[in-house]
Coordinates of C-alpha atoms in Angstrom, one line a residue:
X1 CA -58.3 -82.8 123.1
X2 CA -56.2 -80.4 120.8
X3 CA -56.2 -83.2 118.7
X4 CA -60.3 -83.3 118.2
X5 CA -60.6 -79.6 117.7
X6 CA -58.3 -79.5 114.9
X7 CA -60.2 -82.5 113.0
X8 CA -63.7 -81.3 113.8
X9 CA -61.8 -78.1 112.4
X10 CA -61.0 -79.7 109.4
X11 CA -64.1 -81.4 108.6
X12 CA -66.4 -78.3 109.0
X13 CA -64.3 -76.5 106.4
X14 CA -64.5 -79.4 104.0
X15 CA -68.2 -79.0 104.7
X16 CA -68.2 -75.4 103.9
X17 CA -66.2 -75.8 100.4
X18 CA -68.3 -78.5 99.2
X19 CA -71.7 -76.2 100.0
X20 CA -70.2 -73.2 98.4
X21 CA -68.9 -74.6 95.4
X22 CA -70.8 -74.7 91.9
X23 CA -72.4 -77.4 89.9
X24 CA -70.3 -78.5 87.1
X25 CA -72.4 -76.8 83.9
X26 CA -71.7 -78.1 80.4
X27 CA -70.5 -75.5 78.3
X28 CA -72.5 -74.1 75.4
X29 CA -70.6 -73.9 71.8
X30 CA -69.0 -70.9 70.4
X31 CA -71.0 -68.6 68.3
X32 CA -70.3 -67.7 65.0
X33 CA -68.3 -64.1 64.1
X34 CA -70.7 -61.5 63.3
X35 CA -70.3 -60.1 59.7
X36 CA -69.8 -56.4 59.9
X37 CA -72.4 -54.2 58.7
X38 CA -72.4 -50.4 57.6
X39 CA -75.6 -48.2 59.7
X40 CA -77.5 -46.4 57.1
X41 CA -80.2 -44.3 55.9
X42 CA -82.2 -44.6 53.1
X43 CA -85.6 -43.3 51.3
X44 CA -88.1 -44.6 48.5
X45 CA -87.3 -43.4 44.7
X46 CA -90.6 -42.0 43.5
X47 CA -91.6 -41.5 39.9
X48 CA -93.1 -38.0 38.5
X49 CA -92.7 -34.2 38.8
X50 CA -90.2 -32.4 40.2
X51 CA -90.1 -28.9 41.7
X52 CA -88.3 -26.3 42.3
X53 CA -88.7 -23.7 45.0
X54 CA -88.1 -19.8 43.4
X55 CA -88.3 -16.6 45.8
X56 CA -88.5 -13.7 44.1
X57 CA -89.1 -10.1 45.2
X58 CA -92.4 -8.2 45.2
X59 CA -94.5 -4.8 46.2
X60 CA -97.5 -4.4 47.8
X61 CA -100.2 -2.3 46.4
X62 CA -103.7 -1.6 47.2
X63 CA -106.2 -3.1 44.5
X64 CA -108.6 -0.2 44.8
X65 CA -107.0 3.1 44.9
X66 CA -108.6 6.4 43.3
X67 CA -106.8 9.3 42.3
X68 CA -108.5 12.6 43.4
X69 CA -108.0 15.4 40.3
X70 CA -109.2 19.3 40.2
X71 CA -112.1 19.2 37.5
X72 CA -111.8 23.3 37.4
X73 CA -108.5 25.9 37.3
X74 CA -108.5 27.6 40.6
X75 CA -107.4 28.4 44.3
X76 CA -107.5 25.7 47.1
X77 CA -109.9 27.7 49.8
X78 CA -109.7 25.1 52.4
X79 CA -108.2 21.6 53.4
X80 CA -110.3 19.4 55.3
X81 CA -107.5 16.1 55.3
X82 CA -104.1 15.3 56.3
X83 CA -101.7 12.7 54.6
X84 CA -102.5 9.5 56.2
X85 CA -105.9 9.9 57.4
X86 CA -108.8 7.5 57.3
X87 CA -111.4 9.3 55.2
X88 CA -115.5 8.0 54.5
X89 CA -116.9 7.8 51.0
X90 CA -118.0 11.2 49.9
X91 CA -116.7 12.9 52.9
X92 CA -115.5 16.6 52.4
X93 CA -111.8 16.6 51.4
X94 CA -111.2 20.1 49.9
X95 CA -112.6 23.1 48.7
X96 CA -111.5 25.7 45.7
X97 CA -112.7 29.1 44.6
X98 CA -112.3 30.1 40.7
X99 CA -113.4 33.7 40.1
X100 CA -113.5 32.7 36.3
X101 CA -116.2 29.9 37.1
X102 CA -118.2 32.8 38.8
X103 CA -117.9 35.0 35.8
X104 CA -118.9 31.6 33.8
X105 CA -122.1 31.1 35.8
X106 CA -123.3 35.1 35.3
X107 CA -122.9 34.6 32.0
X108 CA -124.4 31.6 31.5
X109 CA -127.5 32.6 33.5
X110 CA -127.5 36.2 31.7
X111 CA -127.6 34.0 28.7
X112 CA -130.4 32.0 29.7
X113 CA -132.6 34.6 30.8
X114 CA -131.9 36.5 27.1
X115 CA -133.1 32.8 25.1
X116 CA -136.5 32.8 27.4
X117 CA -137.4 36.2 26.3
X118 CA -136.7 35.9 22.9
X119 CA -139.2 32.6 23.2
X120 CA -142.2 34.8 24.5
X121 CA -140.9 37.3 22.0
X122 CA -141.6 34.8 19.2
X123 CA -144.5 33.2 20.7
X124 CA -146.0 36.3 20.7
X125 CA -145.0 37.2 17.2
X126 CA -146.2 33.7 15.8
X127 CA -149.9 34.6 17.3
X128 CA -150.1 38.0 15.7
X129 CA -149.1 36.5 12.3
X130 CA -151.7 34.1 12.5
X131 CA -154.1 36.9 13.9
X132 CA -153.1 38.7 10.5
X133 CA -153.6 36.0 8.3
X134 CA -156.8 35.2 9.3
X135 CA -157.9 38.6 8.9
X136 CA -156.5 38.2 5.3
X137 CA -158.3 35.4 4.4
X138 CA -161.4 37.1 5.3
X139 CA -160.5 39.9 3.3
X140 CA -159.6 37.9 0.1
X141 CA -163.0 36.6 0.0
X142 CA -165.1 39.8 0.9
X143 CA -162.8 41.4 -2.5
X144 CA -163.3 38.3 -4.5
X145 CA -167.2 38.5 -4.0
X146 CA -167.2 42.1 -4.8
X147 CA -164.5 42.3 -7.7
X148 CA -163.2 40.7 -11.0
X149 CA -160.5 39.2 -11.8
X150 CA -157.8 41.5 -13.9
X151 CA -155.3 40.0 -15.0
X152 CA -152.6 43.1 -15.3
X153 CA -149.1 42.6 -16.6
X154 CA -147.5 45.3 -14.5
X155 CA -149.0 43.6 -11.1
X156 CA -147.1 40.6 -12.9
X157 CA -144.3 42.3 -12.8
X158 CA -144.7 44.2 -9.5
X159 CA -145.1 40.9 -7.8
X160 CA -142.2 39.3 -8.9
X161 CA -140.2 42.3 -7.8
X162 CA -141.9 42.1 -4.4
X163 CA -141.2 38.6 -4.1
X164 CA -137.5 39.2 -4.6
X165 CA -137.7 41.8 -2.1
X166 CA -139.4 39.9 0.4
X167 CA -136.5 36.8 -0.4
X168 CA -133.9 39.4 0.3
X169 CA -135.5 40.8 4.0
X170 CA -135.6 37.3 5.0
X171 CA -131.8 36.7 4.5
X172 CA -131.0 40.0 6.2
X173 CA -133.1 38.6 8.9
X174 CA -131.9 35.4 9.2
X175 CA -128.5 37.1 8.9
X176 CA -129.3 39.6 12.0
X177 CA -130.7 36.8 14.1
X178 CA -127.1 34.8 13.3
X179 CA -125.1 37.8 14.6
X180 CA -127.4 38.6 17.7
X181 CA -127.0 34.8 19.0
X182 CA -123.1 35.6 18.3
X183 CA -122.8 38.2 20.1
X184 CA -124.7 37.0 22.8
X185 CA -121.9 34.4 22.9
X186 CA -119.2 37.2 22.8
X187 CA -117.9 36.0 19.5
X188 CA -118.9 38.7 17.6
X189 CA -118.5 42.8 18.4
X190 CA -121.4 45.0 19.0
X191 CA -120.1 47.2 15.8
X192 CA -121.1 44.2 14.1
X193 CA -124.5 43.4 15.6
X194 CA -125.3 47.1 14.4
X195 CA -124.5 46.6 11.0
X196 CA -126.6 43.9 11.0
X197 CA -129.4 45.8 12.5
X198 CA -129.2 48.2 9.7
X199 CA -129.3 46.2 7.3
X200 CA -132.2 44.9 8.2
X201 CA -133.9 47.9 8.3
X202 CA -132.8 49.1 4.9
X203 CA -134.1 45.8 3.4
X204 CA -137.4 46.3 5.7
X205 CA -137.9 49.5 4.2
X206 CA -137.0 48.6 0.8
X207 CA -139.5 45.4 0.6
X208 CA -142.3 47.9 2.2
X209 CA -142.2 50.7 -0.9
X210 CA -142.1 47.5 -3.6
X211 CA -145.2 46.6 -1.7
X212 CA -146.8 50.0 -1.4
X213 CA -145.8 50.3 -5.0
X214 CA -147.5 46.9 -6.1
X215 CA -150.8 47.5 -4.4
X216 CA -150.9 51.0 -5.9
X217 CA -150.7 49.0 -9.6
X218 CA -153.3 46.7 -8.5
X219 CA -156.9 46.8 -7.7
X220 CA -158.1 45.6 -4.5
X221 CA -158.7 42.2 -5.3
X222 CA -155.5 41.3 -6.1
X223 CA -154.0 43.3 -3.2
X224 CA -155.5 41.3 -1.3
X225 CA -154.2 38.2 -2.7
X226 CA -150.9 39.7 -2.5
X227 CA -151.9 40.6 1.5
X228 CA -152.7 36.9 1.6
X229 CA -149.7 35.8 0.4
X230 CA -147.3 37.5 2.2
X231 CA -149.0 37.4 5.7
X232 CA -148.7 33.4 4.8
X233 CA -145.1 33.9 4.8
X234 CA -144.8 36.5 7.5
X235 CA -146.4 33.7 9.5
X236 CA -144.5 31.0 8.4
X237 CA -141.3 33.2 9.3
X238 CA -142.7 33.5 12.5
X239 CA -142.6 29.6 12.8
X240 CA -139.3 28.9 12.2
X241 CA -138.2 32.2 14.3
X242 CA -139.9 30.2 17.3
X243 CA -138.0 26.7 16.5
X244 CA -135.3 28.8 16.8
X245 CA -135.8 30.5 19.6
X246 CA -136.4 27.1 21.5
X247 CA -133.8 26.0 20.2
X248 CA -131.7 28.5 21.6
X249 CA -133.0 28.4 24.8
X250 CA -132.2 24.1 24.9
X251 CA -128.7 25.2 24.1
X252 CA -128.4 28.1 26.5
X253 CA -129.7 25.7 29.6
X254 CA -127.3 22.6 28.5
X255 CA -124.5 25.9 28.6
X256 CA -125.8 26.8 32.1
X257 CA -126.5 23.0 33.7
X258 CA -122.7 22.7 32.7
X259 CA -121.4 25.6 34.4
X260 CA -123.3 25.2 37.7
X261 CA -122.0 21.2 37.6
X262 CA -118.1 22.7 37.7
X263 CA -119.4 25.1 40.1
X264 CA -120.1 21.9 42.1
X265 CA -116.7 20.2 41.4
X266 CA -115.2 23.7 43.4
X267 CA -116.1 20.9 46.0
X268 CA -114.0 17.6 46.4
X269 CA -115.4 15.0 47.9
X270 CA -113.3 11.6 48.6
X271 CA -114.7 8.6 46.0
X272 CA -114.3 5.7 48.5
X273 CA -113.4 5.2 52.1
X274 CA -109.6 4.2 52.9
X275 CA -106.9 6.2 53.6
X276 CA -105.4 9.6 52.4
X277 CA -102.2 7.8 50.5
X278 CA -100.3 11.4 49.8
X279 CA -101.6 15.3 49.6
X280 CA -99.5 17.1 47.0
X281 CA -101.6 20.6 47.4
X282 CA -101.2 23.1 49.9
X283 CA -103.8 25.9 51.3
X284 CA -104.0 28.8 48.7
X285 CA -101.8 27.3 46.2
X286 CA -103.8 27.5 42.6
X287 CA -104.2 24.3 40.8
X288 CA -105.1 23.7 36.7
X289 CA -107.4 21.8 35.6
X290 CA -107.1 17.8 36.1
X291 CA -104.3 18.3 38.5
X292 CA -103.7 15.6 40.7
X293 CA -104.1 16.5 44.3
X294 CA -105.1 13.4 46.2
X295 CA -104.4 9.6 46.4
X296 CA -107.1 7.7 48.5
X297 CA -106.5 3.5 48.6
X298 CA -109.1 1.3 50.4
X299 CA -106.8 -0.5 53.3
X300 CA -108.8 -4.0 52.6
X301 CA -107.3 -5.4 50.4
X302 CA -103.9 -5.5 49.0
X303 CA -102.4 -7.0 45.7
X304 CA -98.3 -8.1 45.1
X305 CA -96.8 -6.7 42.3
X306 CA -93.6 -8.5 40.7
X307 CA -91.6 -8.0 37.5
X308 CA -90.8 -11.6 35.8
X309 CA -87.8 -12.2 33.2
X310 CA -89.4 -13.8 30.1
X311 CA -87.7 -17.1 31.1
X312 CA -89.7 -16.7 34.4
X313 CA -93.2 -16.1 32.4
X314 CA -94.4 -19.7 32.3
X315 CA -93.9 -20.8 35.7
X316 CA -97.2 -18.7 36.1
X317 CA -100.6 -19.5 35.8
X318 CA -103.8 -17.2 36.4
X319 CA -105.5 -18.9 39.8
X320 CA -102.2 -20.2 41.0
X321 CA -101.4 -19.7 44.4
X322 CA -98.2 -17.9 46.0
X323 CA -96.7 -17.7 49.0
X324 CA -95.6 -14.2 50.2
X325 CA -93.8 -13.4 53.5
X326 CA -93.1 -10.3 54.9
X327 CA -90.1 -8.7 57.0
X328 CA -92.3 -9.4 60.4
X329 CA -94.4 -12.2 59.3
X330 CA -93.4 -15.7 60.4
X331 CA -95.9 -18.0 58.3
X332 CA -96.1 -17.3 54.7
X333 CA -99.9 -15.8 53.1
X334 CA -101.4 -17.0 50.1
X335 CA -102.4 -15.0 47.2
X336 CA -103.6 -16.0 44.1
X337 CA -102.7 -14.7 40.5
X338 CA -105.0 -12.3 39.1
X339 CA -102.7 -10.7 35.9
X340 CA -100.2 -11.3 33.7
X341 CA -99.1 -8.9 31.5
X342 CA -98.8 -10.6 27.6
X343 CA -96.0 -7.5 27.3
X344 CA -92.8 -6.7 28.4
X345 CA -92.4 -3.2 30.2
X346 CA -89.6 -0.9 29.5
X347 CA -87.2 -2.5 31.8
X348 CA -88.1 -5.3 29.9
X349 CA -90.0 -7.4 32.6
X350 CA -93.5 -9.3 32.6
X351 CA -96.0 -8.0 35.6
X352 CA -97.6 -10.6 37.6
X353 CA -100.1 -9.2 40.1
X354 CA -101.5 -11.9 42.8
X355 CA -104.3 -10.7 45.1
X356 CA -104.1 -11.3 48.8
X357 CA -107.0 -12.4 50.9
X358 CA -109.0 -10.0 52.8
X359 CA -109.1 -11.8 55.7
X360 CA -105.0 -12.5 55.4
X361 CA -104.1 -8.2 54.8
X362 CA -101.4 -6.9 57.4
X363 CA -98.8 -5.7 54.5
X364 CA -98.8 -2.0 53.1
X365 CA -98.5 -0.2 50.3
X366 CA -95.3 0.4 49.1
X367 CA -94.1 -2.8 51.2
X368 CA -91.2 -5.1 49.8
X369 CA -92.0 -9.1 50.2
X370 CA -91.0 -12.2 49.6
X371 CA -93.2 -14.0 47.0
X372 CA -92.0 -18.1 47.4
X373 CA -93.1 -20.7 44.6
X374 CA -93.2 -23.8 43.2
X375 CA -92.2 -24.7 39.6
X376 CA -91.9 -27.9 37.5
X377 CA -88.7 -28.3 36.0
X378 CA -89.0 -32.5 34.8
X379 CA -92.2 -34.2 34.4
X380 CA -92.3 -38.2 34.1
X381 CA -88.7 -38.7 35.8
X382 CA -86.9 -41.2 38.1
X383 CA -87.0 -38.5 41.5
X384 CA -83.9 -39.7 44.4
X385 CA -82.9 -37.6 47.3
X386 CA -80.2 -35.4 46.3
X387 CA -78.1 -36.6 49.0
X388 CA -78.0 -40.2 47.6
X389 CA -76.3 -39.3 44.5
X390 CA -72.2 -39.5 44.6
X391 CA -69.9 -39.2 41.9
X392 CA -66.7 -40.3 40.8
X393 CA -64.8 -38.7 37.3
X394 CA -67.4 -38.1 35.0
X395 CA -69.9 -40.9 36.4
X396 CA -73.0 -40.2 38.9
X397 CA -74.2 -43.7 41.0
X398 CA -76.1 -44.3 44.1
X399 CA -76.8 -47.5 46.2
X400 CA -80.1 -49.3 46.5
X401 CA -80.3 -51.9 49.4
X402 CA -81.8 -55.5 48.2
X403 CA -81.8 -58.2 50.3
X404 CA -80.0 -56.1 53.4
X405 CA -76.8 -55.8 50.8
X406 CA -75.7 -52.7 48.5
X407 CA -76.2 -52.4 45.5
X408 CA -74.3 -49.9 43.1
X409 CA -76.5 -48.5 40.4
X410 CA -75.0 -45.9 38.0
X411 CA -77.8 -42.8 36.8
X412 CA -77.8 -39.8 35.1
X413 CA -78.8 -36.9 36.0
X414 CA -81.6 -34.4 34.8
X415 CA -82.3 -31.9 36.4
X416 CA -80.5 -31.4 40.2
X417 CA -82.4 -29.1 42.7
X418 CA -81.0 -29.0 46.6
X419 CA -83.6 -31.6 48.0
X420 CA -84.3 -33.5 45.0
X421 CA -82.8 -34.5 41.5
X422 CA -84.4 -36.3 38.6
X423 CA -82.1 -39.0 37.1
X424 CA -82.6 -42.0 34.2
X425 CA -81.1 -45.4 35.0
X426 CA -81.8 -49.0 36.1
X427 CA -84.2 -47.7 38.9
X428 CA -87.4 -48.6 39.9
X429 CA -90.3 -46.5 41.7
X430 CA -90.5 -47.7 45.8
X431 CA -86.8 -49.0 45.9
X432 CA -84.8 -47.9 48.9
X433 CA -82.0 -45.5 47.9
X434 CA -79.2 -45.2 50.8
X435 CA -79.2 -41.0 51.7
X436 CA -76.6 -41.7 54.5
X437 CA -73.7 -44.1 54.6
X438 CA -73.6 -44.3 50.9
X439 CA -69.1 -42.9 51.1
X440 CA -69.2 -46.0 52.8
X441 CA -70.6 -48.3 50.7
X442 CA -69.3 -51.0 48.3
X443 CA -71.3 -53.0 46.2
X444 CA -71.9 -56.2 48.2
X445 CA -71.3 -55.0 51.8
X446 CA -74.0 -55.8 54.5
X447 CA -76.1 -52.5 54.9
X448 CA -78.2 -52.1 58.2
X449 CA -80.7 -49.3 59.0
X450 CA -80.0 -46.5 61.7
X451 CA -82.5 -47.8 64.4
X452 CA -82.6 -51.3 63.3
X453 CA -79.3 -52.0 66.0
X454 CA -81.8 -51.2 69.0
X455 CA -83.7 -54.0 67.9
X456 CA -81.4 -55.9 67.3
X457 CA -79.7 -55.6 70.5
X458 CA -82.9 -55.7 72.6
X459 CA -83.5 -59.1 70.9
X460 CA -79.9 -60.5 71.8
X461 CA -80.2 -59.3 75.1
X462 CA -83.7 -61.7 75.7
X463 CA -81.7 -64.2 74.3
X464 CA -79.0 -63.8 77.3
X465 CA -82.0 -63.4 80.1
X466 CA -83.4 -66.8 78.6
X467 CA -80.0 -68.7 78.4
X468 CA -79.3 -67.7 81.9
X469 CA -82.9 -68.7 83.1
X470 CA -82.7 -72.1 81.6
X471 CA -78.8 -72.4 83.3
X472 CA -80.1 -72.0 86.4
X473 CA -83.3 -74.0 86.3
X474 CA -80.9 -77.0 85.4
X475 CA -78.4 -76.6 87.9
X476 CA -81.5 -76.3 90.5
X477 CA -82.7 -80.2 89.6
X478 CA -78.7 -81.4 89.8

């Protein structure tokens, strides 16, 4: 019996190993070492400009700002602003008092009134002269109709004397009438105006005895000839004393318009609406004329100003636009350039001025900024990233990849910037230049780019899931 249990024993464990154990599988054939390969990075070459970033340092200043002067010498009355606050166009910002435009005004005025009176005055004159030679026409021809003709040596004579008389009284007139608008002008002294005044007189009297003494020589008829005469040139005297007169008075209203318009400037009133920038005046104090006492800048919109060396000059253009950032600003605003000075300034700078958007204005005046640009510094050059480039002595090279394999190309450099670097050699536009790696690199080595390897490992790995599925499904049919 023992004997049974140990064979049945046997068998089933024979029976179990033979279940359990594998099919014989035919192995597959070794695979080939993998060449080794150096992870890399690369970019394009590109053909054309290349820039260069310069920051340079700017100030902000208002593009409308008006400067508030005194137009008259005197006392500040009143202040109606404080530094810093937002004033309206034409509101009231200050007010003076100048007793010596009051005493301007009265005299002007005084001087006015004087020039319309001596208008009637001459009015009235000018239609009694030609009263007076009408009446001497008449005359002439009621003594021609009732006298001869005699022609008389001495009333010759006599009339020729009377004519230089008359000449004389009309330049002591003309004189006294020059004085008297002097001294209504306080240019001249009263002592004066009285000399004049007798002289007139004398020559008055003087030209009115040669008269009485001419028409005592003649006979009526040619007294009244002579009457004739000289109420022709009384009235034409009193002609030209009229012209004058207006005259006078055009000049004596221009005197007084102008001293009532810088009684109006006693009043300053702000030119546009903005802010109150500074107030260099105080209550009471007394100002000249043309002094500055206020600034007033319209808060809308703002220019950069920036001194450029002569070296710097060309990079600017009028329209081109920069970038300026602020202390507290995070993205960069645009302004464009409006001015460029063609002189140098006496620290021996250029000014460019770039106006800032309306819509983009959050600096203020007197405000320091960045101002960020971009200049061309080689046109019509080879352009690799600057990281591609290694050197070794006195020679510059980089590596291009062709057909997954370095290749060593030597270059030389132009112009080197931080980013990018324009460089001659046997490069072409769209190549791939290796940025990363390249220390690594020899000419010839296998190259393979950083995130090709997950590819390339995905793939092997469906190769291994498909070998395995195609094991399996053979040993199943065995």
């Amino acid at each position: 019996m023992r004997r049974k249990i140990i064979a049945l024993s046997t068998m089933l464990g024979i029976m179990i190993a033979g279940c359990s154990s594998p099919a014989t599988m035919p192995e597959a054939p070794p695979m080939p070492p993998e060449e080794k390969k150096v992870f890399v990075e690369t970019e394009e070459i590109t053909y054309g400009e290349l820039t260069a970033e310069t920051t340079l340092i700017g100030e902000i200043e208002p593009v409308e700002e008006k400067l508030v002067t005194s137009e008259v010498s005197g006392k500040v009355k009143q202040l109606s602003v404080q530094d810093g606050e937002f004033v309206q166009q034409g509101q009231l910002i200050a007010t003076l008092e100048s007793d010596e435009q009051e005493d301007r005004i009265d005299q002007a005025e005084s001087a006015l009134l004087r020039a319309k009176q001596s208008v009637q005055n001459a009015e009235i004159s000018k239609e009694q002269m030609e009263s007076s030679y009408e009446q001497m026409q008449i005359s002439l021809q009621q003594a021609e109709a009732n006298s001869e003709v005699k022609d008389n040596e001495q009333s010759t004579k006599l009339e020729l004397e009377l004519d230089d008389l008359e000449q004389r009284l009309e330049k002591v007139i003309e004189e006294h009438e020059k004085v008297k608008r002097l001294y209504n002008k306080g240019i001249v002294s009263k002592l004066e105006l009285e000399q004049a005044e007798e002289a007139e007189r004398q020559a008055n009297l003087a030209y009115k005895q040669g008269k009485l003494n001419a028409d005592n020589a003649v006979g009526d008829l040619e007294k009244e000839r002579m009457s004739l005469i000289s109420a022709e040139k009384d009235l034409t005297k009193a002609e030209l004393s009229l012209e004058q007169a207006t005259f006078d008075l055009q000049q004596a209203q221009e005197d007084y318009d102008e001293a009532k318009q810088k009684q109006g400037s006693l009043t300053l009133r702000s030119p546009i609406a903005g802010f109150v920038k500074y107030k260099d005046v105080q209550e009471g104090a007394f100002v000249g004329q043309q002094t500055p006492l206020f600034s007033i800048y319209n808060p809308n919109d703002m220019k950069v100003k920036v001194n450029v060396s002569p070296a710097q000059k060309s990079y600017f253009q009028n329209g081109q636009e920069l970038h300026i950032r602020g202390s507290n600003e995070d993205e960069p605003t645009s302004a464009n350039v409006s001015i460029i000075t063609p002189y140098l300034n006496e620290d021996g700078f250029f000014q460019v001025e770039a106006i800032i958007g309306s819509d983009q204005t959050t600096f203020i005046p007197g405000e320091y900024v960045e101002i960020v640009f971009n200049s061309v510094v080689a046109q019509d050059q080879l352009i690799v990233p600057t990281d591609s480039i290694l050197e070794k002595g006195d020679r510059s090279f980089v590596f291009i990849v062709e057909n997954e394999t370095a290749v060593m190309k030597e270059v030389e450099v132009v112009q080197s910037q931080s980013k990018w670097t324009s460089v001659e050699g046997d490069l072409n536009a769209g190549e791939p230049v290796v940025t990363k790696g390249n220390k690594l690199l020899s000419t010839g080595l296998k190259v393979q780019m950083i995130g090709e390897e997950k590819e390339v490992t995905e793939k092997k790995q469906e190769e291994v899931v498909d070998n395995e599925s195609t094991s399996t499904k053979d040993g199943d049919e065995q």
